[in-house]
Tab-separated table of C-alpha atoms in Angstrom:
chain	number	residue	atom	x	y	z
D	5	ARG	CA	54.902	9.349	-18.910
D	6	ARG	CA	54.288	5.759	-17.808
D	7	ALA	CA	51.465	3.792	-19.398
D	8	ALA	CA	48.012	4.002	-17.832
D	9	SER	CA	46.877	1.045	-15.725
D	10	LEU	CA	43.574	-0.029	-14.182
D	11	ALA	CA	43.597	-1.881	-10.849
D	12	VAL	CA	40.470	-3.470	-9.356
D	13	SER	CA	40.823	-4.980	-5.886
D	14	PRO	CA	40.029	-7.654	-4.943
D	15	ALA	CA	40.396	-9.198	-8.398
D	16	ALA	CA	38.159	-12.042	-7.177
D	17	GLY	CA	35.731	-11.462	-4.315
D	18	PRO	CA	32.130	-11.906	-3.143
D	19	ALA	CA	29.497	-10.624	-5.570
D	20	ASP	CA	27.846	-8.576	-2.809
D	21	GLY	CA	31.145	-6.976	-1.738
D	22	ARG	CA	32.692	-3.660	-2.758
D	23	VAL	CA	35.765	-3.349	-4.925
D	24	GLU	CA	38.405	-0.609	-5.040
D	25	THR	CA	38.863	0.746	-8.566
D	26	ARG	CA	41.894	2.927	-9.363
D	27	VAL	CA	43.409	4.251	-12.576
D	28	THR	CA	46.998	5.550	-12.640
D	29	GLY	CA	49.343	6.843	-15.326
D	30	LEU	CA	46.937	9.336	-16.944
D	31	SER	CA	47.720	12.967	-17.741
D	32	PRO	CA	46.556	15.500	-15.109
D	33	GLY	CA	42.922	16.361	-15.794
D	34	GLN	CA	42.673	13.825	-18.644
D	35	PRO	CA	39.066	12.950	-19.569
D	36	VAL	CA	38.395	9.204	-19.720
D	37	THR	CA	35.389	6.909	-20.030
D	38	LEU	CA	35.311	3.866	-17.751
D	39	ARG	CA	33.274	0.936	-19.034
D	40	ALA	CA	32.269	-2.376	-17.504
D	41	VAL	CA	31.348	-5.339	-19.727
D	42	ALA	CA	29.871	-8.658	-18.594
D	43	ALA	CA	28.010	-11.592	-20.142
D	44	ASP	CA	25.292	-13.704	-18.580
D	45	ASP	CA	25.075	-17.507	-18.692
D	46	ARG	CA	23.490	-17.379	-22.169
D	47	GLY	CA	26.124	-15.054	-23.602
D	48	CYS	CA	23.972	-11.913	-23.551
D	49	LEU	CA	26.220	-8.849	-23.200
D	50	PHE	CA	25.702	-6.142	-20.578
D	51	HIS	CA	27.655	-2.920	-20.280
D	52	SER	CA	27.844	0.385	-18.406
D	53	CYS	CA	29.916	3.544	-18.726
D	54	ALA	CA	30.820	6.655	-16.740
D	55	HIS	CA	32.866	9.799	-17.450
D	56	TYR	CA	35.755	10.814	-15.190
D	57	ARG	CA	38.664	13.239	-15.148
D	58	ALA	CA	42.080	12.368	-13.738
D	59	ASP	CA	43.295	14.385	-10.746
D	60	SER	CA	46.437	16.566	-10.693
D	61	ARG	CA	48.588	13.426	-10.349
D	62	GLY	CA	46.956	11.726	-13.334
D	63	GLU	CA	45.056	9.311	-11.090
D	64	LEU	CA	41.459	8.265	-10.484
D	65	HIS	CA	39.945	6.572	-7.435
D	66	LEU	CA	36.260	5.621	-7.772
D	67	ALA	CA	35.807	5.648	-3.977
D	68	THR	CA	36.440	9.419	-3.878
D	69	ASP	CA	36.207	10.776	-7.444
D	70	ALA	CA	32.873	11.684	-9.019
D	71	SER	CA	31.516	10.610	-12.390
D	72	HIS	CA	30.453	13.611	-14.494
D	73	GLY	CA	28.245	11.716	-16.948
D	74	GLY	CA	27.378	8.413	-18.565
D	75	ASP	CA	25.109	5.953	-16.765
D	76	TYR	CA	25.423	7.667	-13.366
D	77	THR	CA	26.927	10.774	-11.775
D	78	GLY	CA	28.576	11.469	-8.419
D	79	VAL	CA	30.851	9.386	-6.209
D	80	GLU	CA	29.648	5.810	-6.716
D	81	PRO	CA	32.365	3.201	-6.042
D	82	MET	CA	30.145	0.398	-7.414
D	83	GLY	CA	28.272	2.414	-10.049
D	84	LEU	CA	29.769	0.528	-12.993
D	85	PHE	CA	28.374	-2.727	-11.539
D	86	TRP	CA	24.840	-1.715	-10.561
D	87	SER	CA	24.305	0.229	-13.804
D	88	LEU	CA	25.115	-2.738	-16.069
D	89	ALA	CA	22.329	-3.021	-18.690
D	90	PRO	CA	21.795	-5.017	-21.899
D	91	ALA	CA	24.115	-3.839	-24.686
D	92	GLY	CA	22.510	-2.110	-27.654
D	93	MET	CA	22.487	-5.225	-29.862
D	94	GLU	CA	20.786	-7.349	-27.170
D	95	LYS	CA	17.102	-7.681	-26.351
D	96	PRO	CA	16.152	-4.974	-23.846
D	97	TYR	CA	14.591	-5.516	-20.398
D	98	GLN	CA	16.745	-8.500	-19.415
D	99	ARG	CA	18.100	-9.014	-15.909
D	100	LEU	CA	21.752	-9.815	-15.241
D	101	VAL	CA	21.390	-12.505	-12.580
D	102	PRO	CA	23.319	-15.793	-12.570
D	103	ARG	CA	21.534	-19.041	-13.292
D	104	SER	CA	24.478	-20.966	-11.859
D	105	THR	CA	26.260	-19.930	-8.672
D	106	GLY	CA	29.210	-22.275	-9.183
D	107	ALA	CA	31.089	-20.095	-11.666
D	108	PRO	CA	32.086	-16.476	-10.999
D	109	MET	CA	30.631	-13.643	-13.030
D	110	LYS	CA	33.499	-12.084	-14.981
D	111	VAL	CA	33.376	-8.328	-15.445
D	112	GLU	CA	35.903	-6.553	-17.638
D	113	GLY	CA	36.778	-2.979	-16.765
D	114	VAL	CA	38.048	-0.806	-19.623
D	115	VAL	CA	39.459	2.735	-19.640
D	116	HIS	CA	38.946	4.699	-22.881
D	117	GLN	CA	40.356	8.045	-23.969
D	118	GLY	CA	37.864	10.931	-23.889
D	119	HIS	CA	34.203	11.072	-22.918
D	120	SER	CA	32.011	8.885	-25.118
D	121	PRO	CA	28.214	8.814	-24.585
D	122	SER	CA	26.548	5.524	-23.625
D	123	GLY	CA	25.815	3.518	-26.758
D	124	SER	CA	28.354	5.343	-28.956
D	125	MET	CA	31.708	4.044	-30.153
D	126	PRO	CA	34.174	4.638	-27.282
D	127	GLY	CA	37.636	6.111	-27.771
D	128	PRO	CA	40.897	4.141	-27.863
D	129	VAL	CA	41.558	1.746	-24.960
D	130	VAL	CA	44.266	2.907	-22.558
D	131	ALA	CA	43.926	0.225	-19.843
D	132	LYS	CA	41.828	-2.795	-18.876
D	133	ALA	CA	41.439	-5.334	-16.083
D	134	GLU	CA	39.155	-8.272	-15.240
D	135	VAL	CA	37.361	-8.815	-11.950
D	136	GLN	CA	35.576	-11.992	-10.844
D	137	ARG	CA	32.415	-11.750	-8.749
D	138	LEU	CA	31.922	-14.919	-6.658
D	139	PHE	CA	28.420	-15.990	-5.607
D	140	ALA	CA	29.695	-18.661	-3.207
D	141	ALA	CA	32.737	-18.466	-0.960
D	142	PRO	CA	35.291	-21.289	-1.122
D	143	GLY	CA	33.985	-24.209	0.905
D	144	VAL	CA	30.264	-23.400	0.501
D	145	ARG	CA	28.464	-26.657	-0.352
D	146	ARG	CA	25.463	-26.845	-2.682
D	147	ILE	CA	23.185	-29.849	-2.193
D	148	ARG	CA	20.377	-30.409	-4.706
D	149	LEU	CA	17.242	-31.369	-2.839
D	150	LYS	CA	14.610	-34.065	-3.431
D	151	GLU	CA	13.255	-34.530	0.069
D	152	GLY	CA	9.690	-35.850	0.011
D	153	VAL	CA	7.795	-33.295	-2.094
D	154	VAL	CA	10.345	-30.537	-1.430
D	155	ARG	CA	12.653	-29.394	-4.237
D	156	GLY	CA	15.465	-26.862	-4.360
D	157	SER	CA	19.070	-26.334	-3.316
D	158	LEU	CA	20.547	-26.261	0.170
D	159	PHE	CA	23.670	-24.111	0.567
D	160	LEU	CA	25.843	-24.854	3.612
D	161	PRO	CA	28.687	-22.604	4.828
D	162	PRO	CA	32.143	-24.089	5.323
D	163	GLY	CA	32.826	-25.480	8.781
D	164	ASP	CA	31.063	-27.717	11.262
D	165	GLY	CA	28.203	-25.428	12.257
D	166	PRO	CA	25.536	-25.493	13.395
D	167	PHE	CA	24.353	-22.461	11.408
D	168	PRO	CA	21.181	-20.341	11.492
D	169	GLY	CA	18.754	-21.744	8.896
D	170	VAL	CA	16.938	-19.611	6.306
D	171	ILE	CA	14.461	-20.467	3.522
D	172	ASP	CA	14.824	-18.179	0.478
D	173	MET	CA	12.055	-17.600	-2.094
D	174	TYR	CA	11.465	-15.368	-5.087
D	175	GLY	CA	8.281	-14.330	-6.837
D	176	ASP	CA	5.913	-15.256	-9.615
D	177	GLU	CA	8.714	-15.831	-12.164
D	178	GLY	CA	8.898	-19.394	-10.810
D	179	GLY	CA	11.799	-21.801	-11.096
D	180	LEU	CA	14.890	-22.037	-8.914
D	181	ILE	CA	16.785	-18.796	-8.190
D	182	GLU	CA	19.898	-19.521	-6.135
D	183	PHE	CA	22.219	-16.507	-6.016
D	184	ARG	CA	20.788	-14.941	-2.842
D	185	SER	CA	20.921	-18.305	-1.048
D	186	SER	CA	24.551	-18.896	-2.013
D	187	LEU	CA	25.454	-15.395	-0.786
D	188	LEU	CA	23.616	-16.050	2.504
D	189	ALA	CA	25.687	-19.228	2.905
D	190	THR	CA	28.812	-17.164	2.239
D	191	HIS	CA	27.715	-15.047	5.241
D	192	GLY	CA	27.239	-18.050	7.537
D	193	PHE	CA	23.604	-19.094	7.000
D	194	ALA	CA	22.388	-22.554	6.022
D	195	SER	CA	20.134	-21.369	3.202
D	196	LEU	CA	17.489	-23.374	1.356
D	197	SER	CA	16.638	-21.902	-2.052
D	198	LEU	CA	13.013	-23.032	-2.380
D	199	PRO	CA	11.125	-23.064	-5.692
D	200	TYR	CA	7.380	-23.583	-5.494
D	201	PHE	CA	6.293	-23.925	-9.123
D	202	ASP	CA	7.716	-24.390	-12.627
D	203	PHE	CA	10.646	-26.515	-11.500
D	204	GLU	CA	11.237	-30.246	-12.034
D	205	ASP	CA	8.077	-32.097	-10.939
D	206	LEU	CA	6.470	-29.104	-9.189
D	207	PRO	CA	3.270	-27.683	-10.773
D	208	ARG	CA	3.960	-25.793	-14.008
D	209	ALA	CA	1.763	-22.828	-13.084
D	210	MET	CA	0.880	-21.091	-9.820
D	211	LYS	CA	-2.830	-21.945	-9.681
D	212	GLU	CA	-3.175	-23.132	-6.101
D	213	LEU	CA	-0.558	-23.405	-3.360
D	214	LYS	CA	-0.532	-25.738	-0.363
D	215	LEU	CA	1.170	-24.511	2.798
D	216	GLU	CA	2.012	-28.135	3.642
D	217	TYR	CA	4.763	-27.944	0.983
D	218	PHE	CA	6.371	-24.990	2.777
D	219	GLU	CA	5.804	-26.678	6.146
D	220	GLU	CA	7.722	-29.746	4.962
D	221	ALA	CA	10.577	-27.490	3.792
D	222	ALA	CA	10.670	-25.684	7.162
D	223	ARG	CA	10.691	-28.983	9.066
D	224	PHE	CA	13.445	-30.395	6.838
D	225	LEU	CA	15.638	-27.350	7.452
D	226	GLN	CA	14.861	-27.187	11.180
D	227	ARG	CA	15.856	-30.856	11.655
D	228	HIS	CA	19.003	-30.708	9.526
D	229	PRO	CA	22.086	-31.528	11.651
D	230	LYS	CA	23.915	-28.419	10.375
D	231	VAL	CA	21.066	-26.082	11.382
D	232	LYS	CA	21.104	-24.373	14.761
D	233	GLY	CA	17.386	-24.128	15.615
D	234	PRO	CA	15.106	-24.143	17.448
D	235	GLY	CA	13.400	-22.078	14.724
D	236	VAL	CA	14.261	-21.104	11.147
D	237	GLY	CA	13.899	-17.879	9.190
D	238	VAL	CA	12.462	-17.128	5.776
D	239	ILE	CA	13.235	-14.385	3.260
D	240	GLY	CA	11.094	-13.706	0.207
D	241	THR	CA	10.613	-11.153	-2.570
D	242	GLY	CA	7.235	-10.313	-4.158
D	243	LYS	CA	5.003	-13.401	-4.030
D	244	GLY	CA	7.786	-15.096	-2.028
D	245	ALA	CA	7.531	-12.312	0.573
D	246	GLU	CA	3.835	-12.852	0.958
D	247	LEU	CA	4.434	-16.606	1.366
D	248	ALA	CA	7.026	-15.742	4.044
D	249	LEU	CA	4.296	-13.835	5.931
D	250	SER	CA	1.954	-16.845	5.686
D	251	MET	CA	4.688	-19.223	6.859
D	252	ILE	CA	5.556	-17.256	10.009
D	253	THR	CA	1.823	-16.855	10.713
D	254	PHE	CA	0.856	-20.528	10.501
D	255	LEU	CA	4.065	-22.538	10.964
D	256	PRO	CA	5.630	-22.619	14.467
D	257	GLU	CA	8.962	-23.700	12.955
D	258	VAL	CA	9.360	-20.226	11.369
D	259	VAL	CA	10.389	-17.525	13.863
D	260	ALA	CA	11.693	-14.704	11.619
D	261	ALA	CA	10.382	-13.452	8.277
D	262	VAL	CA	11.922	-10.939	5.857
D	263	SER	CA	9.315	-9.587	3.440
D	264	ILE	CA	10.807	-7.672	0.487
D	265	SER	CA	8.131	-5.836	-1.510
D	266	GLY	CA	5.431	-8.196	-0.273
D	267	CYS	CA	1.659	-7.918	0.085
D	268	SER	CA	-0.048	-8.353	3.454
D	269	SER	CA	-2.844	-10.311	1.774
D	270	ASN	CA	-2.666	-13.534	-0.200
D	271	THR	CA	-2.587	-12.823	-3.961
D	272	VAL	CA	-3.352	-14.532	-7.279
D	273	ALA	CA	-3.331	-18.205	-6.208
D	274	ASP	CA	-5.472	-19.579	-3.376
D	275	LEU	CA	-3.393	-20.786	-0.414
D	276	ARG	CA	-4.655	-23.942	1.310
D	277	TYR	CA	-3.601	-25.377	4.659
D	278	GLY	CA	-5.633	-28.318	5.906
D	279	GLU	CA	-9.256	-27.157	5.971
D	280	MET	CA	-8.315	-23.472	5.710
D	281	THR	CA	-8.218	-21.493	2.453
D	282	LEU	CA	-6.900	-17.969	1.961
D	283	PRO	CA	-8.311	-16.844	-1.399
D	284	GLY	CA	-5.985	-14.830	-3.624
D	285	LEU	CA	-6.530	-11.200	-4.559
D	286	ARG	CA	-6.932	-10.940	-8.332
D	287	PHE	CA	-5.393	-8.693	-10.953
D	288	ASP	CA	-7.836	-6.684	-13.077
D	289	MET	CA	-6.150	-6.472	-16.484
D	290	ASN	CA	-8.494	-3.607	-17.434
D	291	LYS	CA	-6.516	-1.455	-14.976
D	292	VAL	CA	-3.208	-2.105	-16.729
D	293	SER	CA	-1.820	0.766	-18.799
D	294	VAL	CA	0.690	0.384	-21.643
D	295	SER	CA	3.195	3.097	-22.572
D	296	ASP	CA	4.046	4.120	-26.147
D	297	ALA	CA	7.190	1.991	-25.777
D	298	GLY	CA	5.031	-1.079	-24.998
D	299	VAL	CA	5.883	-1.205	-21.282
D	300	PHE	CA	3.083	-2.514	-19.060
D	301	ASP	CA	2.253	-0.630	-15.838
D	302	ILE	CA	0.319	-2.954	-13.492
D	303	PHE	CA	0.523	-0.701	-10.409
D	304	GLU	CA	-3.263	-0.217	-10.102
D	305	ALA	CA	-4.279	-3.698	-11.246
D	306	LEU	CA	-4.297	-5.713	-7.992
D	307	ASP	CA	-7.575	-5.782	-6.037
D	308	ASP	CA	-7.514	-3.423	-3.049
D	309	PRO	CA	-6.587	-5.448	0.081
D	310	ALA	CA	-8.083	-2.686	2.277
D	311	ASN	CA	-11.526	-3.208	0.729
D	312	PRO	CA	-13.672	-5.042	3.346
D	313	ALA	CA	-14.912	-7.331	0.560
D	314	ASN	CA	-11.360	-8.676	0.293
D	315	SER	CA	-10.879	-9.349	4.007
D	316	PRO	CA	-10.888	-13.170	3.523
D	317	CYS	CA	-7.569	-12.744	1.641
D	318	VAL	CA	-5.794	-10.972	4.523
D	319	ILE	CA	-2.973	-12.970	6.144
D	320	PRO	CA	-3.677	-12.936	9.930
D	321	ILE	CA	-0.087	-12.007	10.792
D	322	GLU	CA	-1.062	-10.992	14.334
D	323	LYS	CA	-1.092	-14.754	15.120
D	324	ALA	CA	2.652	-14.976	14.487
D	325	GLU	CA	4.895	-15.417	17.515
D	326	GLY	CA	8.053	-14.488	15.601
D	327	HIS	CA	9.488	-11.251	14.201
D	328	PHE	CA	8.988	-9.423	10.904
D	329	LEU	CA	11.333	-7.291	8.812
D	330	LEU	CA	9.418	-5.426	6.100
D	331	VAL	CA	11.554	-4.020	3.258
D	332	VAL	CA	9.903	-1.756	0.682
D	333	GLY	CA	10.874	0.602	-2.119
D	334	GLU	CA	8.741	3.731	-2.088
D	335	ASP	CA	8.896	3.883	-5.905
D	336	ASP	CA	7.791	0.250	-6.383
D	337	ARG	CA	5.569	0.303	-9.499
D	338	MET	CA	4.877	-3.418	-9.588
D	339	TRP	CA	2.339	-2.972	-6.804
D	340	LYS	CA	1.751	-0.821	-3.715
D	341	SER	CA	4.232	-2.461	-1.363
D	342	SER	CA	4.564	0.684	0.822
D	343	LEU	CA	0.802	0.649	1.404
D	344	TYR	CA	0.832	-3.111	2.063
D	345	ALA	CA	3.554	-2.652	4.696
D	346	GLU	CA	1.446	0.091	6.325
D	347	LEU	CA	-1.571	-2.253	6.403
D	348	ALA	CA	0.548	-5.023	7.966
D	349	ILE	CA	1.933	-2.697	10.652
D	350	ARG	CA	-1.506	-1.283	11.419
D	351	ARG	CA	-2.872	-4.818	11.846
D	352	LEU	CA	-0.029	-5.824	14.167
D	353	ARG	CA	-0.426	-2.666	16.286
D	354	GLN	CA	-4.195	-3.127	16.521
D	355	HIS	CA	-3.411	-6.439	18.212
D	356	GLY	CA	-0.840	-4.907	20.559
D	357	LYS	CA	2.164	-6.245	18.652
D	358	GLU	CA	5.464	-4.446	18.077
D	359	ASN	CA	7.329	-7.467	16.660
D	360	PHE	CA	8.339	-5.756	13.423
D	361	GLU	CA	10.885	-3.462	11.786
D	362	LEU	CA	10.290	-1.432	8.613
D	363	LEU	CA	12.953	-0.436	6.082
D	364	SER	CA	11.375	1.991	3.607
D	365	TYR	CA	13.559	3.401	0.811
D	366	PRO	CA	12.663	6.534	-1.200
D	367	GLY	CA	13.413	6.061	-4.902
D	368	ALA	CA	13.801	2.274	-4.712
D	369	GLY	CA	11.767	-0.009	-6.958
D	370	HIS	CA	10.279	-3.481	-6.607
D	371	ARG	CA	13.054	-6.059	-6.614
D	372	ILE	CA	15.544	-5.158	-3.875
D	373	ASP	CA	18.334	-7.712	-4.289
D	374	PRO	CA	21.812	-8.087	-2.718
D	375	PRO	CA	24.261	-5.202	-3.310
D	376	SER	CA	25.532	-4.378	-6.809
D	377	THR	CA	22.845	-6.525	-8.490
D	378	PRO	CA	22.247	-4.459	-11.652
D	379	PHE	CA	19.234	-2.169	-11.448
D	380	CYS	CA	16.428	-3.067	-13.869
D	381	GLN	CA	13.591	-0.506	-13.953
D	382	VAL	CA	11.669	-2.495	-16.572
D	383	ALA	CA	11.989	-6.282	-16.827
D	384	MET	CA	10.485	-8.896	-19.108
D	385	ASP	CA	7.746	-10.726	-17.186
D	386	ARG	CA	8.107	-14.466	-17.628
D	387	VAL	CA	4.394	-15.150	-17.106
D	388	LEU	CA	2.942	-12.319	-19.213
D	389	GLY	CA	5.774	-12.319	-21.766
D	390	VAL	CA	5.802	-8.504	-21.872
D	391	PRO	CA	8.016	-5.816	-20.306
D	392	VAL	CA	6.617	-4.717	-16.925
D	393	LEU	CA	7.517	-1.555	-15.016
D	394	GLY	CA	9.170	-2.326	-11.668
D	395	GLY	CA	9.902	1.303	-10.781
D	396	GLY	CA	12.780	2.916	-8.956
D	397	GLN	CA	15.682	5.231	-9.751
D	398	SER	CA	19.025	3.508	-10.313
D	399	LYS	CA	21.164	5.275	-7.708
D	400	ALA	CA	18.514	5.249	-4.946
D	401	HIS	CA	17.732	1.614	-5.676
D	402	ALA	CA	21.415	0.646	-5.531
D	403	HIS	CA	21.812	2.363	-2.171
D	404	ALA	CA	18.684	0.574	-0.865
D	405	GLN	CA	20.139	-2.783	-1.914
D	406	GLU	CA	23.398	-2.115	-0.087
D	407	HIS	CA	21.792	-0.826	3.127
D	408	SER	CA	19.025	-3.428	3.360
D	409	TRP	CA	21.380	-6.390	2.814
D	410	GLY	CA	23.335	-5.579	5.969
D	411	LYS	CA	20.125	-4.985	7.943
D	412	ILE	CA	18.612	-8.274	6.718
D	413	GLN	CA	21.645	-10.233	7.947
D	414	GLU	CA	21.575	-8.401	11.305
D	415	PHE	CA	17.865	-9.209	11.715
D	416	LEU	CA	18.323	-12.896	10.884
D	417	HIS	CA	21.334	-13.255	13.203
D	418	LEU	CA	19.427	-11.530	15.997
D	419	HIS	CA	16.395	-13.818	15.827
D	420	LEU	CA	18.040	-17.071	14.721
D	421	GLY	CA	21.191	-16.909	16.836
């Protein structure tokens, strides 16, 4: 019998793309454990495993063969990637997301004899292969930005352009998160990864936000010679989603907004624009529950945006001339994003508007990222310094990430040209 071999194709490809994983040279019906191992920028190890049986020819194809155990079950071609989690010796509740988009993420695939449970010592290695996950296609340019008060990174696709322009923002973790922007540039968008606190000379904490900062970013992108115009889009997650809703409401430069797990009211920090102030809904820490494992559940803690007393916080999205795409996970435990999407849609319809689409995913949690981003039900909160429940079930969440990513690109192309 020839030696077993593991082939992953492409060996180097976009981090949001699928790979074909095949094993050959096994005995018919042979039980094996497939493992994936990766390290983040700080050297923290992540791994995943799944149990398979070879077919009658001694082969395995993850696109058609089902896992019978381990970190997931069923036919999941990318299961080993989205189920990557901190290895047993590492601190739990960490996310595997790149801090730098310039270098590929290297993932080693390993085939072991027999079925070994997750966390136990696996059997002897029979085959291995490395795959590289690229966050920027060849030719994508990254330009670090210091333009007036605006900070961040502009990612430009290869070629002359002009390209549709998109501003990309994340939530209350702060800092500069670039991997979604670099992937958008890989798909033909001029994407500005925009931090708004805790980065370089920006404010350290999110106490008060000025919409003029976001207006300057939108104007910079709109006027850039590589950007198509006349308007730009914005995509945001969590607090970034809510800022996206405020931007399309008040800034004529913004004509398309993607809100992922956002709130239809302003939260936490007051938002100022000229003489106008949208106060922020507050979190009541008395409504936070803590599990026996020390995981914080903040689902009930945010003030109720539907309470008439909180109406000054509501973002008047009916004033927007552009289009909305609302993306929510129905098992979001960070806050009630499904309810907030309902409130937003009700408000738009009350004003005779149908300028929205809703993508609502059963079993998905809070942070719906590009495809194959490892699922993280509980993550360490940078502000609170404690593990916080984000919700979701791994398989449903992974499917939501894959489906929504295609729909997000379709929406942005449709409204930005």
